[in-house]
Amino acid sequence: MGINLAGIIFANVGEENFPELTSNRTMASVPFGGKYRLVDFPLSNMSNSGINNVAIITRKNFHSLLDHVGSGVAWDLSKRRSGLTILSPYGGHSFGHRIEAIYHLHGYFEQLTEKYILLTTSNYVANVDYQKMYERHRKSGADITLMYKNMPVSKNAHDPLVFNVDENDVITQILINPQTEGECACSVGALIIKKDLLMDLVRNCMSKNTLDFRKHLLQDNLGNLKMMGYNFEGSISLIHSVDEYYTENMKLMDKAVRDEIFNPSYPIYTKVRDDAPSKYGLTSVVKGSLVAQGCKIDGEVENCIISKGVHIGKGAKVKNCIIMQDTIIHSGASINYAIIDKDVIVGENKSLSGTDSYPIYIAKQSNI
Amino acid sequence: MYPKQEVVAMLLAGGQGSRLGVLTKKLAKPAVPFGGKYRIIDFPLSNCINSGIEAVGVLTQYQPLLLNEYIGNGQPWDLDGMNAGVTCLSPYQAVEGAEWYSGTANAIYQNINYIDRYNPEYVVILSGDHIYKMDYAEMIAFHKKHEADCTIAVIDVSLEEASRFGILNTYENGEIYEFDEKPAVPKSTNASMGIYVFNWNKLRKYLIDDENDPNSDHDFGKNVLPLMLNSGEKMFAYKFDGYWKDVGTIDSLWDANMDILNPHVSLDLKNIYSRNRMLPPHYVGPDAEIQNSLIADGCEVNGKLEFSILFSGVKVGKGAEINSSIIMPGAVIEEGAKVLYSIVSENAHIGKDAVVGGYPEDYPDRDQWGVTVIGDGLNIAQGAVIAPKAMIDKDVEV
């Protein structure tokens, strides 16, 4: 039994200040945590919450996304009567704004039998039970329920969204990029709304050519609609920039964070790759690191995230790094504070170093 | 009507594997975990799809639950095709009555209908307890080239070992003239690997003949192959020179696992597929020391690891020491525990400061030493000491 809720994931939201990893891929397909892509989190959460119909809306750079999600079978979203759909621009329509995309995809929305829609972005890492949020939405009688987390406003986000909520979680004010200090009710990019209401609001915005989702669909309607906040109490990482990408990845070194995000009762699924277990050689020295399968480690590794299929040669020293899949670091190389994208080759005895506040980024397929 | 398949593979997976003791108490031998994330049956199943064989019947009998569930629809091995795929074949009831599989040949005999519906030219018989990578397509090409009725894969073993195997004596061109089952004085070192290619029309006839013979044990090696040879069928030996190991005993299972860690052994795990648990990458703690080991997803390693294999989701506490051991999925090794030259089964729990097994060099009398085995889900209490060579099948208190 599913719930009366369909999921929509926006694959490109939040890319503005994160060109390093998103100039050739969607935010949704940014690698994370050694074996995942960011879209694995919303997809797994939706699947674990009993949502059977999920669409990913993407406007550009979606090759890696298509390759990753395939038929959706890895998330149990490849069903005869429902499942995963990828929605990309067609017929020359612009998907530049979320409102435009939803408007032009009205055909998809109309055929959905679900009465409620969950909209999320794909730049978050968390283990979320959307069923609880849905139940709260139904019980509270809200028109729109928006998920938030009490935390400091991201300095890297493009126009971050902040709510003022009263003691009953009713949203009294919606602020965009406010000057604040300390913890606020920050939007984490997820909301639940009735499908018919969403389509009405979208058509209304289109007719007035007011296309900013946050400003025009949310902020401008706060007076007419009942909007409720939904406080997410778990651990959540929001990613808007390469700095946040680095620090949020590194949070996985904390066992409590790992245990919460990778809760075995609500697993995070990803595309299966048939890697063998990782092999540690006679000369390997590995401390405080997260290592995926298919790796071959003969060098020194400390405080790193090592993704699947990475090779680290004898005598290489890799510290405080995120190394993405199938990258090869030859013997004697020395790397500190770096984010190294997929399929990079770092030659023998080469040296690379960033700093703790400014990790260097090495693009996909570079040969150093 | 099923579309024709040129080749159908039949995988014998019903044996109990009693020599593996507690490891096969609740599961069939082919389902025994191997190599950090696999089960033994992943090797023949992956070999099938990598050889282009798309119809595979798996003959199950002993403790089939886990095996049936593991194989499922065959999707991890790409054996979930529209017209073919993997099918688990358990003994069944028919008009004439119900019968267990009474021998390897009888198991195939009882499933003649399964094979017939694909109308194949060739049938490949495989066993579910060997670790090897082989392209069966090359063996079938050899079989066709020699216009054989039956081809048997052989591997060169040492003369000392030869007495433990079925030995095939051949002419120079590979044609078999004699079978020698476990010969005291072997004439050659061509050991049968238990992999056979048959022309289906021939095998079908001999299976029926064998079934009607009241004195037969209905076994391929003992009955069907000698019957075919004596009837003048053309039988060839196909030499295989890759890695191959029968993992039917605790020692050979332990050896084959250790072979993965040995850079001088030509067993790589590329293109071996398996059904995976969805677990995050493994975490190596700040105090861990890991050398020459294999670690799967979901492990948390805080101790010292040498020459060992950790399957998915294994937890190793601070100060724990694991040497030359195989730790199966979900097992927990608490702080300060020592696990030496041992096999720890799925979800077993080794308490704090417990000692399991020992180093061979500490036992001058080699008869007192051996690989220690801890059964599935057992609890070894804090501080308990388990001697080398022990096979533990119930919880151990101090």
GROMACS .gro file of N, CA and C in nm, chain A residues 237-333:
model
  291
  237SER      N    1   2.230   1.767   0.583
  237SER     CA    2   2.334   1.848   0.520
  237SER      C    3   2.275   1.912   0.396
  238LEU      N    4   2.293   2.042   0.383
  238LEU     CA    5   2.250   2.110   0.261
  238LEU      C    6   2.375   2.151   0.186
  239ILE      N    7   2.374   2.133   0.056
  239ILE     CA    8   2.495   2.158  -0.021
  239ILE      C    9   2.470   2.263  -0.128
  240HIS      N   10   2.542   2.376  -0.115
  240HIS     CA   11   2.526   2.484  -0.213
  240HIS      C   12   2.658   2.526  -0.274
  241SER      N   13   2.771   2.473  -0.222
  241SER     CA   14   2.901   2.521  -0.269
  241SER      C   15   3.004   2.413  -0.244
  242VAL      N   16   3.121   2.434  -0.299
  242VAL     CA   17   3.226   2.334  -0.284
  242VAL      C   18   3.273   2.325  -0.137
  243ASP      N   19   3.270   2.436  -0.065
  243ASP     CA   20   3.308   2.433   0.077
  243ASP      C   21   3.211   2.346   0.156
  244GLU      N   22   3.080   2.372   0.133
  244GLU     CA   23   2.979   2.292   0.203
  244GLU      C   24   2.988   2.147   0.162
  245TYR      N   25   3.017   2.125   0.035
  245TYR     CA   26   3.032   1.988  -0.014
  245TYR      C   27   3.140   1.915   0.065
  246TYR      N   28   3.250   1.985   0.085
  246TYR     CA   29   3.362   1.925   0.159
  246TYR      C   30   3.325   1.899   0.305
  247THR      N   31   3.273   2.002   0.372
  247THR     CA   32   3.246   1.984   0.516
  247THR      C   33   3.133   1.883   0.540
  248GLU      N   34   3.034   1.881   0.453
  248GLU     CA   35   2.922   1.789   0.474
  248GLU      C   36   2.963   1.644   0.447
  249ASN      N   37   3.050   1.624   0.349
  249ASN     CA   38   3.105   1.490   0.327
  249ASN      C   39   3.181   1.445   0.452
  250MET      N   40   3.265   1.536   0.504
  250MET     CA   41   3.350   1.500   0.616
  250MET      C   42   3.271   1.470   0.744
  251LYS      N   43   3.146   1.519   0.749
  251LYS     CA   44   3.062   1.487   0.867
  251LYS      C   45   3.037   1.337   0.879
  252LEU      N   46   3.053   1.266   0.767
  252LEU     CA   47   3.030   1.121   0.771
  252LEU      C   48   3.135   1.048   0.854
  253MET      N   49   3.242   1.116   0.893
  253MET     CA   50   3.342   1.053   0.979
  253MET      C   51   3.287   1.035   1.121
  254ASP      N   52   3.178   1.107   1.149
  254ASP     CA   53   3.116   1.099   1.281
  254ASP      C   54   3.019   0.979   1.282
  255LYS      N   55   3.045   0.885   1.371
  255LYS     CA   56   2.966   0.762   1.375
  255LYS      C   57   2.817   0.789   1.394
  256ALA      N   58   2.786   0.889   1.479
  256ALA     CA   59   2.645   0.918   1.505
  256ALA      C   60   2.576   0.964   1.377
  257VAL      N   61   2.643   1.043   1.297
  257VAL     CA   62   2.585   1.090   1.170
  257VAL      C   63   2.567   0.972   1.075
  258ARG      N   64   2.671   0.889   1.065
  258ARG     CA   65   2.661   0.771   0.977
  258ARG      C   66   2.547   0.680   1.019
  259ASP      N   67   2.539   0.655   1.149
  259ASP     CA   68   2.435   0.563   1.197
  259ASP      C   69   2.295   0.617   1.169
  260GLU      N   70   2.281   0.750   1.173
  260GLU     CA   71   2.150   0.806   1.146
  260GLU      C   72   2.118   0.805   0.996
  261ILE      N   73   2.213   0.850   0.916
  261ILE     CA   74   2.186   0.860   0.772
  261ILE      C   75   2.176   0.723   0.708
  262PHE      N   76   2.260   0.631   0.750
  262PHE     CA   77   2.258   0.497   0.691
  262PHE      C   78   2.186   0.399   0.783
  263ASN      N   79   2.071   0.442   0.834
  263ASN     CA   80   1.988   0.359   0.920
  263ASN      C   81   1.951   0.230   0.847
  264PRO      N   82   1.993   0.114   0.900
  264PRO     CA   83   1.968  -0.010   0.826
  264PRO      C   84   1.820  -0.042   0.803
  265SER      N   85   1.731   0.016   0.884
  265SER     CA   86   1.587  -0.007   0.861
  265SER      C   87   1.534   0.076   0.745
  266TYR      N   88   1.602   0.186   0.715
  266TYR     CA   89   1.562   0.272   0.603
  266TYR      C   90   1.686   0.297   0.518
  267PRO      N   91   1.729   0.198   0.442
  267PRO     CA   92   1.858   0.209   0.374
  267PRO      C   93   1.860   0.318   0.267
  268ILE      N   94   1.977   0.370   0.241
  268ILE     CA   95   1.996   0.457   0.126
  268ILE      C   96   2.043   0.367   0.013
  269TYR      N   97   1.967   0.364  -0.094
  269TYR     CA   98   1.998   0.277  -0.208
  269TYR      C   99   2.077   0.355  -0.312
  270THR      N  100   2.152   0.284  -0.391
  270THR     CA  101   2.221   0.347  -0.503
  270THR      C  102   2.236   0.245  -0.614
  271LYS      N  103   2.276   0.293  -0.730
  271LYS     CA  104   2.298   0.203  -0.843
  271LYS      C  105   2.405   0.101  -0.805
  272VAL      N  106   2.380  -0.024  -0.836
  272VAL     CA  107   2.474  -0.130  -0.798
  272VAL      C  108   2.588  -0.136  -0.899
  273ARG      N  109   2.709  -0.143  -0.846
  273ARG     CA  110   2.824  -0.170  -0.931
  273ARG      C  111   2.890  -0.292  -0.870
  274ASP      N  112   2.928  -0.388  -0.952
  274ASP     CA  113   2.980  -0.513  -0.897
  274ASP      C  114   3.127  -0.503  -0.863
  275ASP      N  115   3.160  -0.417  -0.768
  275ASP     CA  116   3.298  -0.407  -0.723
  275ASP      C  117   3.327  -0.517  -0.622
  276ALA      N  118   3.449  -0.567  -0.627
  276ALA     CA  119   3.495  -0.661  -0.523
  276ALA      C  120   3.517  -0.581  -0.394
  277PRO      N  121   3.527  -0.649  -0.280
  277PRO     CA  122   3.565  -0.576  -0.159
  277PRO      C  123   3.700  -0.507  -0.178
  278SER      N  124   3.725  -0.405  -0.099
  278SER     CA  125   3.851  -0.331  -0.118
  278SER      C  126   3.969  -0.408  -0.061
  279LYS      N  127   4.081  -0.393  -0.130
  279LYS     CA  128   4.200  -0.469  -0.094
  279LYS      C  129   4.305  -0.377  -0.035
  280TYR      N  130   4.349  -0.409   0.085
  280TYR     CA  131   4.454  -0.333   0.151
  280TYR      C  132   4.583  -0.412   0.136
  281GLY      N  133   4.687  -0.348   0.085
  281GLY     CA  134   4.814  -0.417   0.062
  281GLY      C  135   4.900  -0.420   0.188
  282LEU      N  136   5.017  -0.480   0.172
  282LEU     CA  137   5.110  -0.494   0.285
  282LEU      C  138   5.161  -0.361   0.337
  283THR      N  139   5.163  -0.259   0.249
  283THR     CA  140   5.221  -0.130   0.289
  283THR      C  141   5.114  -0.027   0.320
  284SER      N  142   4.988  -0.069   0.334
  284SER     CA  143   4.882   0.030   0.355
  284SER      C  144   4.879   0.078   0.500
  285VAL      N  145   4.853   0.207   0.516
  285VAL     CA  146   4.833   0.265   0.649
  285VAL      C  147   4.710   0.354   0.637
  286VAL      N  148   4.597   0.309   0.688
  286VAL     CA  149   4.473   0.384   0.672
  286VAL      C  150   4.416   0.418   0.809
  287LYS      N  151   4.384   0.544   0.829
  287LYS     CA  152   4.329   0.589   0.959
  287LYS      C  153   4.210   0.682   0.934
  288GLY      N  154   4.109   0.668   1.014
  288GLY     CA  155   3.997   0.762   1.015
  288GLY      C  156   3.941   0.795   0.878
  289SER      N  157   3.907   0.692   0.800
  289SER     CA  158   3.860   0.717   0.664
  289SER      C  159   3.741   0.629   0.630
  290LEU      N  160   3.668   0.676   0.531
  290LEU     CA  161   3.553   0.601   0.479
  290LEU      C  162   3.595   0.548   0.343
  291VAL      N  163   3.585   0.417   0.323
  291VAL     CA  164   3.637   0.357   0.201
  291VAL      C  165   3.529   0.270   0.136
  292ALA      N  166   3.502   0.295   0.009
  292ALA     CA  167   3.402   0.215  -0.064
  292ALA      C  168   3.467   0.089  -0.119
  293GLN      N  169   3.391   0.010  -0.195
  293GLN     CA  170   3.443  -0.117  -0.246
  293GLN      C  171   3.521  -0.096  -0.377
  294GLY      N  172   3.595  -0.198  -0.414
  294GLY     CA  173   3.668  -0.194  -0.541
  294GLY      C  174   3.798  -0.116  -0.535
  295CYS      N  175   3.840  -0.075  -0.415
  295CYS     CA  176   3.964   0.004  -0.403
  295CYS      C  177   4.083  -0.088  -0.382
  296LYS      N  178   4.200  -0.033  -0.414
  296LYS     CA  179   4.324  -0.104  -0.388
  296LYS      C  180   4.415  -0.002  -0.321
  297ILE      N  181   4.447  -0.028  -0.195
  297ILE     CA  182   4.519   0.073  -0.118
  297ILE      C  183   4.653   0.017  -0.072
  298ASP      N  184   4.760   0.080  -0.119
  298ASP     CA  185   4.894   0.041  -0.076
  298ASP      C  186   4.965   0.157  -0.007
  299GLY      N  187   4.903   0.275  -0.005
  299GLY     CA  188   4.969   0.393   0.051
  299GLY      C  189   4.909   0.434   0.185
  300GLU      N  190   4.938   0.560   0.223
  300GLU     CA  191   4.888   0.613   0.351
  300GLU      C  192   4.765   0.699   0.327
  301VAL      N  193   4.661   0.676   0.404
  301VAL     CA  194   4.536   0.750   0.388
  301VAL      C  195   4.490   0.793   0.526
  302GLU      N  196   4.460   0.920   0.541
  302GLU     CA  197   4.412   0.967   0.670
  302GLU      C  198   4.301   1.069   0.650
  303ASN      N  199   4.191   1.053   0.723
  303ASN     CA  200   4.079   1.146   0.718
  303ASN      C  201   4.031   1.172   0.575
  304CYS      N  202   4.002   1.065   0.503
  304CYS     CA  203   3.961   1.078   0.362
  304CYS      C  204   3.833   1.002   0.334
  305ILE      N  205   3.766   1.045   0.228
  305ILE     CA  206   3.657   0.965   0.173
  305ILE      C  207   3.707   0.909   0.041
  306ILE      N  208   3.718   0.778   0.037
  306ILE     CA  209   3.774   0.710  -0.080
  306ILE      C  210   3.660   0.638  -0.150
  307SER      N  211   3.630   0.681  -0.271
  307SER     CA  212   3.514   0.623  -0.342
  307SER      C  213   3.551   0.494  -0.413
  308LYS      N  214   3.448   0.430  -0.467
  308LYS     CA  215   3.469   0.297  -0.527
  308LYS      C  216   3.571   0.299  -0.641
  309GLY      N  217   3.650   0.194  -0.644
  309GLY     CA  218   3.744   0.174  -0.755
  309GLY      C  219   3.868   0.261  -0.753
  310VAL      N  220   3.895   0.328  -0.641
  310VAL     CA  221   4.014   0.416  -0.634
  310VAL      C  222   4.138   0.331  -0.604
  311HIS      N  223   4.249   0.365  -0.669
  311HIS     CA  224   4.377   0.299  -0.640
  311HIS      C  225   4.471   0.400  -0.577
  312ILE      N  226   4.536   0.361  -0.468
  312ILE     CA  227   4.634   0.449  -0.405
  312ILE      C  228   4.764   0.372  -0.394
  313GLY      N  229   4.865   0.419  -0.465
  313GLY     CA  230   4.991   0.346  -0.479
  313GLY      C  231   5.076   0.349  -0.353
  314LYS      N  232   5.176   0.264  -0.355
  314LYS     CA  233   5.270   0.250  -0.245
  314LYS      C  234   5.339   0.384  -0.216
  315GLY      N  235   5.346   0.417  -0.090
  315GLY     CA  236   5.417   0.540  -0.052
  315GLY      C  237   5.341   0.668  -0.079
  316ALA      N  238   5.225   0.661  -0.144
  316ALA     CA  239   5.145   0.782  -0.164
  316ALA      C  240   5.089   0.824  -0.029
  317LYS      N  241   5.077   0.956  -0.009
  317LYS     CA  242   5.021   1.007   0.116
  317LYS      C  243   4.899   1.091   0.082
  318VAL      N  244   4.782   1.048   0.127
  318VAL     CA  245   4.659   1.119   0.095
  318VAL      C  246   4.591   1.155   0.225
  319LYS      N  247   4.577   1.286   0.249
  319LYS     CA  248   4.517   1.329   0.376
  319LYS      C  249   4.407   1.430   0.352
  320ASN      N  250   4.301   1.423   0.433
  320ASN     CA  251   4.193   1.520   0.433
  320ASN      C  252   4.133   1.541   0.294
  321CYS      N  253   4.116   1.434   0.220
  321CYS     CA  254   4.070   1.445   0.081
  321CYS      C  255   3.939   1.372   0.058
  322ILE      N  256   3.870   1.415  -0.048
  322ILE     CA  257   3.759   1.337  -0.102
  322ILE      C  258   3.806   1.291  -0.240
  323ILE      N  259   3.818   1.160  -0.256
  323ILE     CA  260   3.866   1.106  -0.383
  323ILE      C  261   3.749   1.033  -0.448
  324MET      N  262   3.712   1.077  -0.567
  324MET     CA  263   3.594   1.015  -0.631
  324MET      C  264   3.631   0.893  -0.714
  325GLN      N  265   3.527   0.827  -0.766
  325GLN     CA  266   3.545   0.691  -0.815
  325GLN      C  267   3.646   0.674  -0.927
  326ASP      N  268   3.717   0.564  -0.921
  326ASP     CA  269   3.811   0.519  -1.024
  326ASP      C  270   3.931   0.611  -1.046
  327THR      N  271   3.953   0.702  -0.953
  327THR     CA  272   4.073   0.785  -0.962
  327THR      C  273   4.195   0.702  -0.920
  328ILE      N  274   4.307   0.729  -0.985
  328ILE     CA  275   4.429   0.654  -0.955
  328ILE      C  276   4.535   0.750  -0.904
  329ILE      N  277   4.586   0.721  -0.786
  329ILE     CA  278   4.693   0.804  -0.729
  329ILE      C  279   4.818   0.718  -0.725
  330HIS      N  280   4.913   0.755  -0.805
  330HIS     CA  281   5.032   0.670  -0.819
  330HIS      C  282   5.125   0.684  -0.700
  331SER      N  283   5.221   0.592  -0.694
  331SER     CA  284   5.307   0.583  -0.577
  331SER      C  285   5.384   0.713  -0.555
  332GLY      N  286   5.404   0.743  -0.430
  332GLY     CA  287   5.483   0.859  -0.391
  332GLY      C  288   5.413   0.992  -0.403
  333ALA      N  289   5.291   0.996  -0.458
  333ALA     CA  290   5.219   1.123  -0.468
  333ALA      C  291   5.178   1.169  -0.329
   0.00000   0.00000   0.00000
